[in-house]
Structure formats: C-alpha cells, structure tokens
Short mmCIF file of C-alpha atoms and ligand atoms in Angstrom, two decimals:
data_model
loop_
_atom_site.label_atom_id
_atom_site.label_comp_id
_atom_site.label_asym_id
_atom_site.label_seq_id
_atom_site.Cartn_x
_atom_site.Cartn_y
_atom_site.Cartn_z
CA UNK A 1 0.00 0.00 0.00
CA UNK A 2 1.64 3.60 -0.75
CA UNK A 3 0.30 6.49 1.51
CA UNK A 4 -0.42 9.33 -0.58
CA UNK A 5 0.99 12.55 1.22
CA UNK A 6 -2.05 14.95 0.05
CA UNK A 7 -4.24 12.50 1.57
CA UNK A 8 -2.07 12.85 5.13
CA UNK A 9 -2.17 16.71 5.14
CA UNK A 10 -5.79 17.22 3.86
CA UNK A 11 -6.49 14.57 7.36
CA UNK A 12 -4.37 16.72 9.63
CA UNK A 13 -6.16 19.62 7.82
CA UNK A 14 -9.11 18.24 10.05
CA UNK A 15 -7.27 18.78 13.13
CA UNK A 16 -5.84 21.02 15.39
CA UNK A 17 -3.37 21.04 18.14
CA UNK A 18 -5.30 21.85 21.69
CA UNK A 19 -4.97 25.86 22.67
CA UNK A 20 -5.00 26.84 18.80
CA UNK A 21 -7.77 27.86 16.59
CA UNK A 22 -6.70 27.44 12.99
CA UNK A 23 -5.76 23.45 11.64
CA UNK A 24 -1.95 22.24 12.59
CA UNK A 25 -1.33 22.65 9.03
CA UNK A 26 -2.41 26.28 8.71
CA UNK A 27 -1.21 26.80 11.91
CA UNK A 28 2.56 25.77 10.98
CA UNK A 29 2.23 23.12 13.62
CA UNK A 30 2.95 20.75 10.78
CA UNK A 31 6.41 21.02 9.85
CA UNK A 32 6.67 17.86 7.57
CA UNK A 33 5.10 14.81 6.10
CA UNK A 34 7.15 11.98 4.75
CA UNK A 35 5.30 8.32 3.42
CA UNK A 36 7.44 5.90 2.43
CA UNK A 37 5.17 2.58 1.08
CA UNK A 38 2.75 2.29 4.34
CA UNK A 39 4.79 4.31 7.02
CA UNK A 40 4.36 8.00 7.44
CA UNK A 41 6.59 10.10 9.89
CA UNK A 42 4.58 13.37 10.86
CA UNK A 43 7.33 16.38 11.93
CA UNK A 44 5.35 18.46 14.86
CA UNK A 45 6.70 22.01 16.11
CA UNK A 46 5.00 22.67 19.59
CA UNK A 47 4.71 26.10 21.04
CA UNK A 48 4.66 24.52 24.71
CA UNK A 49 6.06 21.67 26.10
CA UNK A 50 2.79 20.44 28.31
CA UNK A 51 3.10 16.94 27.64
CA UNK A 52 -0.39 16.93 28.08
CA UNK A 53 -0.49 18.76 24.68
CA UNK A 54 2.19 17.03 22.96
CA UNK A 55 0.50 13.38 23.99
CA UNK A 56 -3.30 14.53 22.73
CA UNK A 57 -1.34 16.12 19.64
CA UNK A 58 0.02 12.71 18.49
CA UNK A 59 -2.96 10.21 19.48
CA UNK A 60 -5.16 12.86 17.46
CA UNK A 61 -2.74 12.64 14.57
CA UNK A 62 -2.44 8.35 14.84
CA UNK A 63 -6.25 8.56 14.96
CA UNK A 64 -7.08 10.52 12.20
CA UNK A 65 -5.14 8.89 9.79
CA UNK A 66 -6.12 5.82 10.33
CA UNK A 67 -9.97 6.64 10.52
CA UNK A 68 -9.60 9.24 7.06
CA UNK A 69 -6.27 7.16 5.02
CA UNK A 70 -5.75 3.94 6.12
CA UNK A 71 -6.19 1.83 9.08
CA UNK A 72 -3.34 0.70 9.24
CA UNK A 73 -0.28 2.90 8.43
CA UNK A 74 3.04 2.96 10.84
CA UNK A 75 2.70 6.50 11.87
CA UNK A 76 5.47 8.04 13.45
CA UNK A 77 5.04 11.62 15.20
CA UNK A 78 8.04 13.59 15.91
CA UNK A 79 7.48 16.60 17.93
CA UNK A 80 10.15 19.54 18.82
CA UNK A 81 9.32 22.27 21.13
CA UNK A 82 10.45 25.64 20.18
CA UNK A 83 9.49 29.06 21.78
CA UNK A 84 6.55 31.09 19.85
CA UNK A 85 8.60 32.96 17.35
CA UNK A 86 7.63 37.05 18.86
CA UNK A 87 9.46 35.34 21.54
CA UNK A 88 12.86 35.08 19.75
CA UNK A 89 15.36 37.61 20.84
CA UNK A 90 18.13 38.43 17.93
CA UNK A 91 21.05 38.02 18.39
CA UNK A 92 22.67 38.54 21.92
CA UNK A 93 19.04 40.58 22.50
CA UNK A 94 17.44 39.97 25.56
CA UNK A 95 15.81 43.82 25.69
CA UNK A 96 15.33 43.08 29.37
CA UNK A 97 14.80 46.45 29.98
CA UNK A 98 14.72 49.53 27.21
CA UNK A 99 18.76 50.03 26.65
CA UNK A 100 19.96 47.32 28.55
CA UNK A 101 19.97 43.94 26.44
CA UNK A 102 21.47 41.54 29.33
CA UNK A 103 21.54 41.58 32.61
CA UNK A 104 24.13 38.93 34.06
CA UNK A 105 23.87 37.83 37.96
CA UNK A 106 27.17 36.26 39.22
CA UNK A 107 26.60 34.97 42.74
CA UNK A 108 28.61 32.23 44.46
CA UNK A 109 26.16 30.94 47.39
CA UNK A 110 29.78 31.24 49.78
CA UNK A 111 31.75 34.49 50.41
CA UNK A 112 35.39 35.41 49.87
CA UNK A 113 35.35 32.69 46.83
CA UNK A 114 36.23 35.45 44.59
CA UNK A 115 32.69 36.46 42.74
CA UNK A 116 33.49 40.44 42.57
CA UNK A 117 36.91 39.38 41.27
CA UNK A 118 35.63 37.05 38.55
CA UNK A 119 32.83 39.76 38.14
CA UNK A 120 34.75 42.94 37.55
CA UNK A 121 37.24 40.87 35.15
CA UNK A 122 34.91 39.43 33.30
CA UNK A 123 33.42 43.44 33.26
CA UNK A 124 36.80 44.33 31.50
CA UNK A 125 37.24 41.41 29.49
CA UNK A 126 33.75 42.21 27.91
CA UNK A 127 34.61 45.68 27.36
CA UNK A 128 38.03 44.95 25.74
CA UNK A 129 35.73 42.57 23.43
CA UNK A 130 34.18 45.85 22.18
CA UNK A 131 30.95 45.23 24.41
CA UNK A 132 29.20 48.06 25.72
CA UNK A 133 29.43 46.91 29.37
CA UNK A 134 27.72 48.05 32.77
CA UNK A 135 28.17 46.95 36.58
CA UNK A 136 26.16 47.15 39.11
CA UNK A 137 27.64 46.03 42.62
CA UNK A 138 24.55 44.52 44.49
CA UNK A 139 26.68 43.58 47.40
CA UNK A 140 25.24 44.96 50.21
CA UNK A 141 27.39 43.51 52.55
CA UNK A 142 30.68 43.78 51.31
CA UNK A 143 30.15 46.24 48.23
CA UNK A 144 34.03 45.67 46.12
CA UNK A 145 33.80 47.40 42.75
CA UNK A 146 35.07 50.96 44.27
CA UNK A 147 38.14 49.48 45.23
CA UNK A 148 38.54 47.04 42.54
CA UNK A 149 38.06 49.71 40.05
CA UNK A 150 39.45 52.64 41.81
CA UNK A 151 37.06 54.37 42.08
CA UNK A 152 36.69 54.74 45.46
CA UNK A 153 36.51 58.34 46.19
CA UNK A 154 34.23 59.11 43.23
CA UNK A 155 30.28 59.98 43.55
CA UNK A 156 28.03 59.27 40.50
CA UNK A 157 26.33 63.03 39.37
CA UNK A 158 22.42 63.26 38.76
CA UNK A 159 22.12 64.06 34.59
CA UNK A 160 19.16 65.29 33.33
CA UNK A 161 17.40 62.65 30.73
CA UNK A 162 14.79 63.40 28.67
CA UNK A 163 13.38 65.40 31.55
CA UNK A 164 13.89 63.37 34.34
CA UNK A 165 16.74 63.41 36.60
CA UNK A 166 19.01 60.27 36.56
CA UNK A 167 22.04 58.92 38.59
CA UNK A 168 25.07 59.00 36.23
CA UNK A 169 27.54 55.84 36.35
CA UNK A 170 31.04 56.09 37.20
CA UNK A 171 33.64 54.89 34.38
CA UNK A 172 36.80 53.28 35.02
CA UNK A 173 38.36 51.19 31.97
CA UNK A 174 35.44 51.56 29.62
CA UNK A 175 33.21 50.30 32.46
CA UNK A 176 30.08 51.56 33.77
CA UNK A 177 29.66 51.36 37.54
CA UNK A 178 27.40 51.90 40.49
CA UNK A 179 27.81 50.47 43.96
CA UNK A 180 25.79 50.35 47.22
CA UNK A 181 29.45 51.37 48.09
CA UNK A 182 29.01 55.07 46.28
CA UNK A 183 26.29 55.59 48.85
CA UNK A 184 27.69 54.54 52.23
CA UNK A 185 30.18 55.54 54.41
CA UNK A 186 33.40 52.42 53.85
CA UNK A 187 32.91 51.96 57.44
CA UNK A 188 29.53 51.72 57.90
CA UNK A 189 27.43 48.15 58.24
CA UNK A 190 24.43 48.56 56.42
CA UNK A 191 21.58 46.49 57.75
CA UNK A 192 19.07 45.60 54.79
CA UNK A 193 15.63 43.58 54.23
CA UNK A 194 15.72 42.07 51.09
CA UNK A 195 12.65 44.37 49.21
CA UNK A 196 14.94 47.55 50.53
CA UNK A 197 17.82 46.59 48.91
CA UNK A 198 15.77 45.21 45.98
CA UNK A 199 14.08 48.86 45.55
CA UNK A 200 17.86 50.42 46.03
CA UNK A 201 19.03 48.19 43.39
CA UNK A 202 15.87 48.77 41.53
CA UNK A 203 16.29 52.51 41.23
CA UNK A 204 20.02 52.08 40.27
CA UNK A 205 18.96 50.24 36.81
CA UNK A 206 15.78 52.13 36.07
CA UNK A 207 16.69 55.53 37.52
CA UNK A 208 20.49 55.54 35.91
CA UNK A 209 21.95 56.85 33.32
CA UNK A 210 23.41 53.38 31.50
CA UNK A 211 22.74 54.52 27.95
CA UNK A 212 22.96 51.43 25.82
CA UNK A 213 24.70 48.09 27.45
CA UNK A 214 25.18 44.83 25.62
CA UNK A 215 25.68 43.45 29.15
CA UNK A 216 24.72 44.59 32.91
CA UNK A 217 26.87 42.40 35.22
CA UNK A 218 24.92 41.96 38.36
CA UNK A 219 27.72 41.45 41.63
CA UNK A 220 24.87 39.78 44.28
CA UNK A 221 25.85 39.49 48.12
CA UNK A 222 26.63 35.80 49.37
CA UNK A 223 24.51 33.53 50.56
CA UNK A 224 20.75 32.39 49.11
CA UNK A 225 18.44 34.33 51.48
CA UNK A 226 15.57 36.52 51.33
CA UNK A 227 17.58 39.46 49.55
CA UNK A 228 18.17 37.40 46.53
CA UNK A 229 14.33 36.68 46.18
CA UNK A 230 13.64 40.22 46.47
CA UNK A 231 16.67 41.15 43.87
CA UNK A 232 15.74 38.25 41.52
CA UNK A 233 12.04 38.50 41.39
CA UNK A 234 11.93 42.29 40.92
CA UNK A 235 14.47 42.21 37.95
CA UNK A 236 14.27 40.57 34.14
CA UNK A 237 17.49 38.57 34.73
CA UNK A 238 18.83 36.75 31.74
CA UNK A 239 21.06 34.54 33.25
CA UNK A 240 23.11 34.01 36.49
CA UNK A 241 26.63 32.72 36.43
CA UNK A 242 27.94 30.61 39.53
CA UNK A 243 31.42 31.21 41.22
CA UNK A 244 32.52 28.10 43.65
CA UNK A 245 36.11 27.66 44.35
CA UNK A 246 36.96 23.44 43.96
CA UNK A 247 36.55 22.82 47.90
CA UNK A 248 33.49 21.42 49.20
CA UNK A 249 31.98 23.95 51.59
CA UNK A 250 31.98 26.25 48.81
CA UNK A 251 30.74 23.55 46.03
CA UNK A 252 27.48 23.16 48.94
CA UNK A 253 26.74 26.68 48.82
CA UNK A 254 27.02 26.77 44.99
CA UNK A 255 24.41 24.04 44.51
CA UNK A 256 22.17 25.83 46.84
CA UNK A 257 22.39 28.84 44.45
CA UNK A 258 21.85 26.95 41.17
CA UNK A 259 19.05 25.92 43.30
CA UNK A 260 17.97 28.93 43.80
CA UNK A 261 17.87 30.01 40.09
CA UNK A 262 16.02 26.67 39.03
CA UNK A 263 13.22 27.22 41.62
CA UNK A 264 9.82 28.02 39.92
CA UNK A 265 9.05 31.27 41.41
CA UNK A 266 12.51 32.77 40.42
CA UNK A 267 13.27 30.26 37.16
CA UNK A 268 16.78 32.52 35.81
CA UNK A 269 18.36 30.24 33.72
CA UNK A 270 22.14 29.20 34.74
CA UNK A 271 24.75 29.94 32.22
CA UNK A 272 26.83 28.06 33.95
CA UNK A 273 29.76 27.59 36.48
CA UNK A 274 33.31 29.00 36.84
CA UNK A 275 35.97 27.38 38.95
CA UNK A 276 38.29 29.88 41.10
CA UNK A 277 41.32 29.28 42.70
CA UNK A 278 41.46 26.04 40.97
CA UNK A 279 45.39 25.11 41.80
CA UNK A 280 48.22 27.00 42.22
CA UNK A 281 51.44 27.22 40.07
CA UNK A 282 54.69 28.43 42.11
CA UNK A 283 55.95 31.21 39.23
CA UNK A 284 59.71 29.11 39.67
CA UNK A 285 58.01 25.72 39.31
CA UNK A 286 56.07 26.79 36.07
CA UNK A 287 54.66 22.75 35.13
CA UNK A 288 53.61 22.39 38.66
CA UNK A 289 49.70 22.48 39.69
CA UNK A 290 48.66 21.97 43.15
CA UNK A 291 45.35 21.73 43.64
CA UNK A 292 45.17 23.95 46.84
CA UNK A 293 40.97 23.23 47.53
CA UNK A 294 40.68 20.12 45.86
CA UNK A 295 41.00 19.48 42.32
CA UNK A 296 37.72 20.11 40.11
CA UNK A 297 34.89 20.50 42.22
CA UNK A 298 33.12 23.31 40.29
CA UNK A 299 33.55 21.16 37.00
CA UNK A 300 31.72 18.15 38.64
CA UNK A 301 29.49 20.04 40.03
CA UNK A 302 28.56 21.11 36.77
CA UNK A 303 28.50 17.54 34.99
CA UNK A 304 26.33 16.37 38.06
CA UNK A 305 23.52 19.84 37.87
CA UNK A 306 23.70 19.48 34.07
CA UNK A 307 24.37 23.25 33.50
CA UNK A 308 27.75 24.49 31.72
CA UNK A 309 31.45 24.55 33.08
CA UNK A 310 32.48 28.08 32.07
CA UNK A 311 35.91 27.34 33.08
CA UNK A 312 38.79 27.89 35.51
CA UNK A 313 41.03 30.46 36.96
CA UNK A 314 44.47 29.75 39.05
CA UNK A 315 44.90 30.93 42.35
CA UNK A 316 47.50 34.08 41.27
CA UNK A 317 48.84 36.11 43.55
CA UNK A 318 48.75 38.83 40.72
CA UNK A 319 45.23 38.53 40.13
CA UNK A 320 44.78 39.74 44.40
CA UNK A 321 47.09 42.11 43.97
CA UNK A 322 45.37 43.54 40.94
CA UNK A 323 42.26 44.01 42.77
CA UNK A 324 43.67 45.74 45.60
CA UNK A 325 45.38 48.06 43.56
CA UNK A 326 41.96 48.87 41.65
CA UNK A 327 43.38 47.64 37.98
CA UNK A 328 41.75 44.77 37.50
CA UNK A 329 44.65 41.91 36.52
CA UNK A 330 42.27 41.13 32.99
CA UNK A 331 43.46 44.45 32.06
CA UNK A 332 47.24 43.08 31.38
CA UNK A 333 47.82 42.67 27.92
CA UNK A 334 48.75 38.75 26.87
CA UNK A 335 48.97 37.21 30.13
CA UNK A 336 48.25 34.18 31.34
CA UNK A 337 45.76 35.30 33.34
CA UNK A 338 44.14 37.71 30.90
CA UNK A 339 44.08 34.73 28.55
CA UNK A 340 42.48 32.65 30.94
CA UNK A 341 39.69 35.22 31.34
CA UNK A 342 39.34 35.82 28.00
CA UNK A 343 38.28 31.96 27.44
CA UNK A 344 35.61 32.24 30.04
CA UNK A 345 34.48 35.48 29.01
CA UNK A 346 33.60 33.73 25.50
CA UNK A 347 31.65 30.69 27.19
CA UNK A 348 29.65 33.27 28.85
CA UNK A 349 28.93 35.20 25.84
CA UNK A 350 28.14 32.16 24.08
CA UNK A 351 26.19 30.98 26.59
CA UNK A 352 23.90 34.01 26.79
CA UNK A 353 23.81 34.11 22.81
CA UNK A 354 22.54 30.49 22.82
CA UNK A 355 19.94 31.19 25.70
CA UNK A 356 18.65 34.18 24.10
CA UNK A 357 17.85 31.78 21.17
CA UNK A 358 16.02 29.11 22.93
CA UNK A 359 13.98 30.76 25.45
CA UNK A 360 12.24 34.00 26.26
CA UNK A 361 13.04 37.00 28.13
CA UNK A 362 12.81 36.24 31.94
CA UNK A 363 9.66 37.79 33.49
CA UNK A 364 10.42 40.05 36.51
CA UNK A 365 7.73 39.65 39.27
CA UNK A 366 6.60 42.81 40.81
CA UNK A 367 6.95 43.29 44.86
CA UNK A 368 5.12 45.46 46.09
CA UNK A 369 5.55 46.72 50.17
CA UNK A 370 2.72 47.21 52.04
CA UNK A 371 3.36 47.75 55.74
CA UNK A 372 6.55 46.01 56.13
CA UNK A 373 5.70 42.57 53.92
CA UNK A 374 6.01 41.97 51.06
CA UNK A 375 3.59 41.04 48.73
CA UNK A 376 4.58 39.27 45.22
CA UNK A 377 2.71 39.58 42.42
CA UNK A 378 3.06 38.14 38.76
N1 LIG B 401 42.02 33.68 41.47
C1 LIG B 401 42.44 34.38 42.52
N2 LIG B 401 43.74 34.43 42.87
C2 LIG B 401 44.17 35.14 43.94
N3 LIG B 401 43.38 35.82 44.74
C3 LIG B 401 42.07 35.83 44.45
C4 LIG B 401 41.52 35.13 43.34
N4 LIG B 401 40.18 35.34 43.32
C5 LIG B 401 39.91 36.14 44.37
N5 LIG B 401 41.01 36.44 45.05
C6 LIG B 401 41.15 37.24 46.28
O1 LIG B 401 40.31 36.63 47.26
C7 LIG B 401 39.64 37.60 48.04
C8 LIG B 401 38.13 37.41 47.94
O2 LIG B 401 37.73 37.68 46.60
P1 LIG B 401 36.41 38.49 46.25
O3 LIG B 401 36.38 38.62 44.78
O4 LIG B 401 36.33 39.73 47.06
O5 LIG B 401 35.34 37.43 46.75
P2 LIG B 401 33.75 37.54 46.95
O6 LIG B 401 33.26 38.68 46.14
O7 LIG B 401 33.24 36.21 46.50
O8 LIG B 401 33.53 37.74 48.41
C9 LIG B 401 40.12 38.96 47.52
O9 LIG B 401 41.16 39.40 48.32
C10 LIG B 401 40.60 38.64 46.11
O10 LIG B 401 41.63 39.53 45.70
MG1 LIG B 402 32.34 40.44 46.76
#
C-alpha cells in the first residue's frame, strides 16, 4: 500500500493542536510529512512543552489517519518544542529592559570565593571585546567594585534625561559602575531587608543613566536568602553565572544557588559555572599544579547539575594584587591570566547568545511593600 501525502495533510487539515484555533497545518504546527510505502513520519513544532499537549497532539494525529487514510499505516510523530517565534530575541538581545539587552547575575552561594573578582574581570574582558558593558555592585554587605576599580573616592552626578533626573555611572576602563558602596560611608554596616535593597538596586537600573549596554553584570551578596528573592524576582534577569572555588563547603553553597535560580518562582536560567582558585602554580616551578581546595569540584558540580562549566582560573597572587590596587589583573595585555579570562568570558557570551535563542526574556515579578511585607505579584 503507498500512503499518498495529500491525503495525510488534507487529514491533519481536520485537526488542530489543543490551545489553537486554525488546523496544525495552517497553523505551521505541521512542519513535515514523509510516506514511504505504508509508514508516514509526521514532523510536529510545539509552542509549549505540556506533555499533556504534545500526547493529545500525536494520538489525534495516529487517529485521524487511520480513521480518514488507512487503518493501518506505521505512523510516526516527531514533535520539537520551540518558543513562539515574537518570543525570539536576535542576536545577543534579551531587551530586558529599554537600553539594557542583558543583565548577568554572578553569585557564588559562599563568600570570599572570589565572585566580585571574577565579576569585575569578566566586566573588563567584555569591554576589551568591544561590548558596551555596565556593573552594578549589588553587594550589600561587602560592596568591592570601588576598590577594585578605583574608584573609590568618586560619587556618581544626577544628569538630566529626557526630563527626568538620573544617577550618572562612574567609568573606570570603559566600564560603567554603580555600587551600594558610592552611597555609604566604607565603614559603615548597612543592615538591609531584602525588598529595601531590591528597591535600592531597583532605582540604580531604572533611575540611571546606562545609555545602551550589551551586558549589565549583576555582583549579588553571598549567601541564598531573602535578599536574593527580592533582587531576583523584581528584575528581568537573563542569566546568572555561579562562582565556587573546587573545595566542598563552597561547592554546597554553589548548589544551593543553582538551586535557587532553578526554583519556579525565580526560574533565571544558569549559564553556567566558573571554577576559582582552581590550583596553584609556584611562578619558579612553572609545570607544577597543586590543587590547593581540591582538584575540580566546580567542573563536577557542573557535569552532576547538568548546567555548563564556564571554566577555571588559578589561584594568582597577581590577580589579588590587581584588585587591591583597583586595575583589574584582565586588564594586562597577553597574560596568562588575561588569557584565561578571555576563554571564560567567550563561554559566557556564548552561553547568553545560545539562551537568548532558545527561550524568552525572563519575566520580573513585581513586589510590592505594604506595611513592612512583602507582597509578590506576577
Ligand atoms: N584567582 C584568585 N587568585 C588570587 N586571589 C584571588 C583570586 N580570586 C579572588 N582572590 C582574592 O580573594 C579575596 C576574595 O575575593 P572576592 O572577589 O572579594 O570574593 P567575593 O566577592 O566572592 O567575596 C580577595 O582578596 C581577592 O583579591
Ligand atoms: Mg564580593
């Protein structure tokens, strides 16, 4: 028996998928037929991955051609889910917010792993890439970017924007920066709830002067707690990079915030992982690595979560050094070390290039304070 192929589509023409109004073949649901004798292999493009939807889809297809062509074809139903096409960002476009096309969150679950480090070189390295780079240094704890950029003594000007007055960023090697830090005292502890320091951080994206960015790298305080609800759900994040060193107290903490990320009511997709401080090579024993914290945690870490090792970084006592001094040590031309960012700087690039292709913008959830709690709303 050979399966005519008009007779298949003018069948599915009779059809649709559940949701949509117009047939799966007007639709586009119906990518491709193929009939080969008494087998025909339907290709289905889904707009959701319900399985619900997907498992209706292919016992109505099965059905239908065996009721309308003949009872007893081999169909096979192949079904890919892709996002609705309005959906698809170009490019490295995320348009999270009008100007800014990314916003990047690097957070590291522990402390003193090196996340404002990895942060503000990876700010450089982006810029030295010919990105149009801003960061914004979220830690409210231990703010870092001042220092680590020099820019200690500075205090961003208000500039007049289309009408409305707006906080202008400090630059410092073709970065843009703002810090909790421009706006305390260096010795003072700042106590904050998490929707205060989300409505701080708030007003430094949407009430600053950024201009255009290609990228908005996000340096969040350690830990998983409250403030990184607040921070997350109140901002379109498009993806949040992880900073563990290899040893295992910092590996637990770094699970906890890929957690984080992954949970439903935040759901920021993880680019992936970066190993710090991964060994240590004495500068007069060049071919010797020793694996200070244990040798590649973060990497198996990533393997086991299933998201993307971004790669590693040596413990240097350059790279220190270059952060205290306010020059940060991705700024040396053809170094080891500014090599070794550059290489992670393109797996995060790529990374956000190949999430901005598969999935839509992230939705920020607005939190609104009414009498000291917080209310979240979608
Ligand atoms: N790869 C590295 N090699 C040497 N020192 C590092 C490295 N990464 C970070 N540091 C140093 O470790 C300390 C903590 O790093 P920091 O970036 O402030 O961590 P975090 O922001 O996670 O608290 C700083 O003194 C920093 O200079
Ligand atoms: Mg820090």
């Amino acid at each position: 028996m050979k399966i005519d192929k008009k007779e298949i589509l003018a069948a599915l023409e009779t059809i649709t998928v559940a949701g949509e109004g117009k047939n799966m073949v007007e639709s586009g649901a119906v990518k491709n037929v193929v009939t080969f004798g008494d087998e025909v292999i339907v290709d289905l493009v889904l707009t959701t991955p319900a399985m619900h939807i997907k498992k209706r889809a292919e016992v109505d297809i099965m059905k239908v051609i065996h009721e309308k062509v003949y009872e007893k074809a081999k169909v096979k139903v192949n079904v890919k889910v892709e996002a609705p096409a309005q959906n698809k960002p170009q490019e490295i476009k995320g348009k999270p917010i009008p100007g800014i096309n990314n916003i990047i969150a690097v957070a590291s679950g522990k402390g003193g792993v090196g996340k404002s480090t990895v942060t503000s070189n990876l700010a450089v390295t982006l810029a030295k890439m010919g990105f149009k780079v801003g960061l914004l240094d979220a830690d409210v704890y231990g703010p870092s970017a001042p220092i680590m950029f020099d820019v200690e003594r500075e205090r961003p000007l208000s500039v007049t924007v289309d009408g409305k007055s707006k906080m202008k960023p400090i630059e410092s090697y073709g970065v843009k920066i703002l810090s909790i830090g421009f706006f305390t005292k260096p010795d003072q502890a700042v106590v904050w709830r998490g929707p205060m320091a989300a409505k701080a951080l708030n007003q430094m994206i949407f009430d600053a002067a950024w201009g255009e960015l290609d990228f908005l790298l996000l340096d969040l305080p350690p830990g998983t707690g409250d403030i990184h609800l607040s921070i997350m759900q109140s901002l379109p994040i498009t993806g949040a990079v992880i900073v563990s060193t290899p040893q295992n107290v910092a590996l637990a903490d770094a699970k906890k915030g890929v957690a984080m990320f992954q949970q439903e009511s935040i759901n920021v997709p993880v680019l992936g992982i970066i190993e710090n401080m991964a060994y240590f090579t004495p500068p007069e024993l060049p071919e010797n690595k020793y694996h200070i914290f244990g040798k590649d945690g973060a990497r198996n870490l990533a393997e086991d979560l299933k998201v993307p090792f971004l790669g590693e970084l040596p413990l240097e006592q350059s790279i220190r050094e270059a952060g205290d001094v306010g020059r940060p040590a991705a700024m040396q031309m053809a170094t080891v070390t500014a090599e070794a960012f550059e290489e992670i700087t393109k797996n995060v690039v790529q990374e956000v290039v190949r999430r901005n292709e598969n999935l839509p913008p992230t939705e920020a959830i607005k939190i609104t304070t009414m009498a000291g709690c917080s209310t979240v709303k979608k």
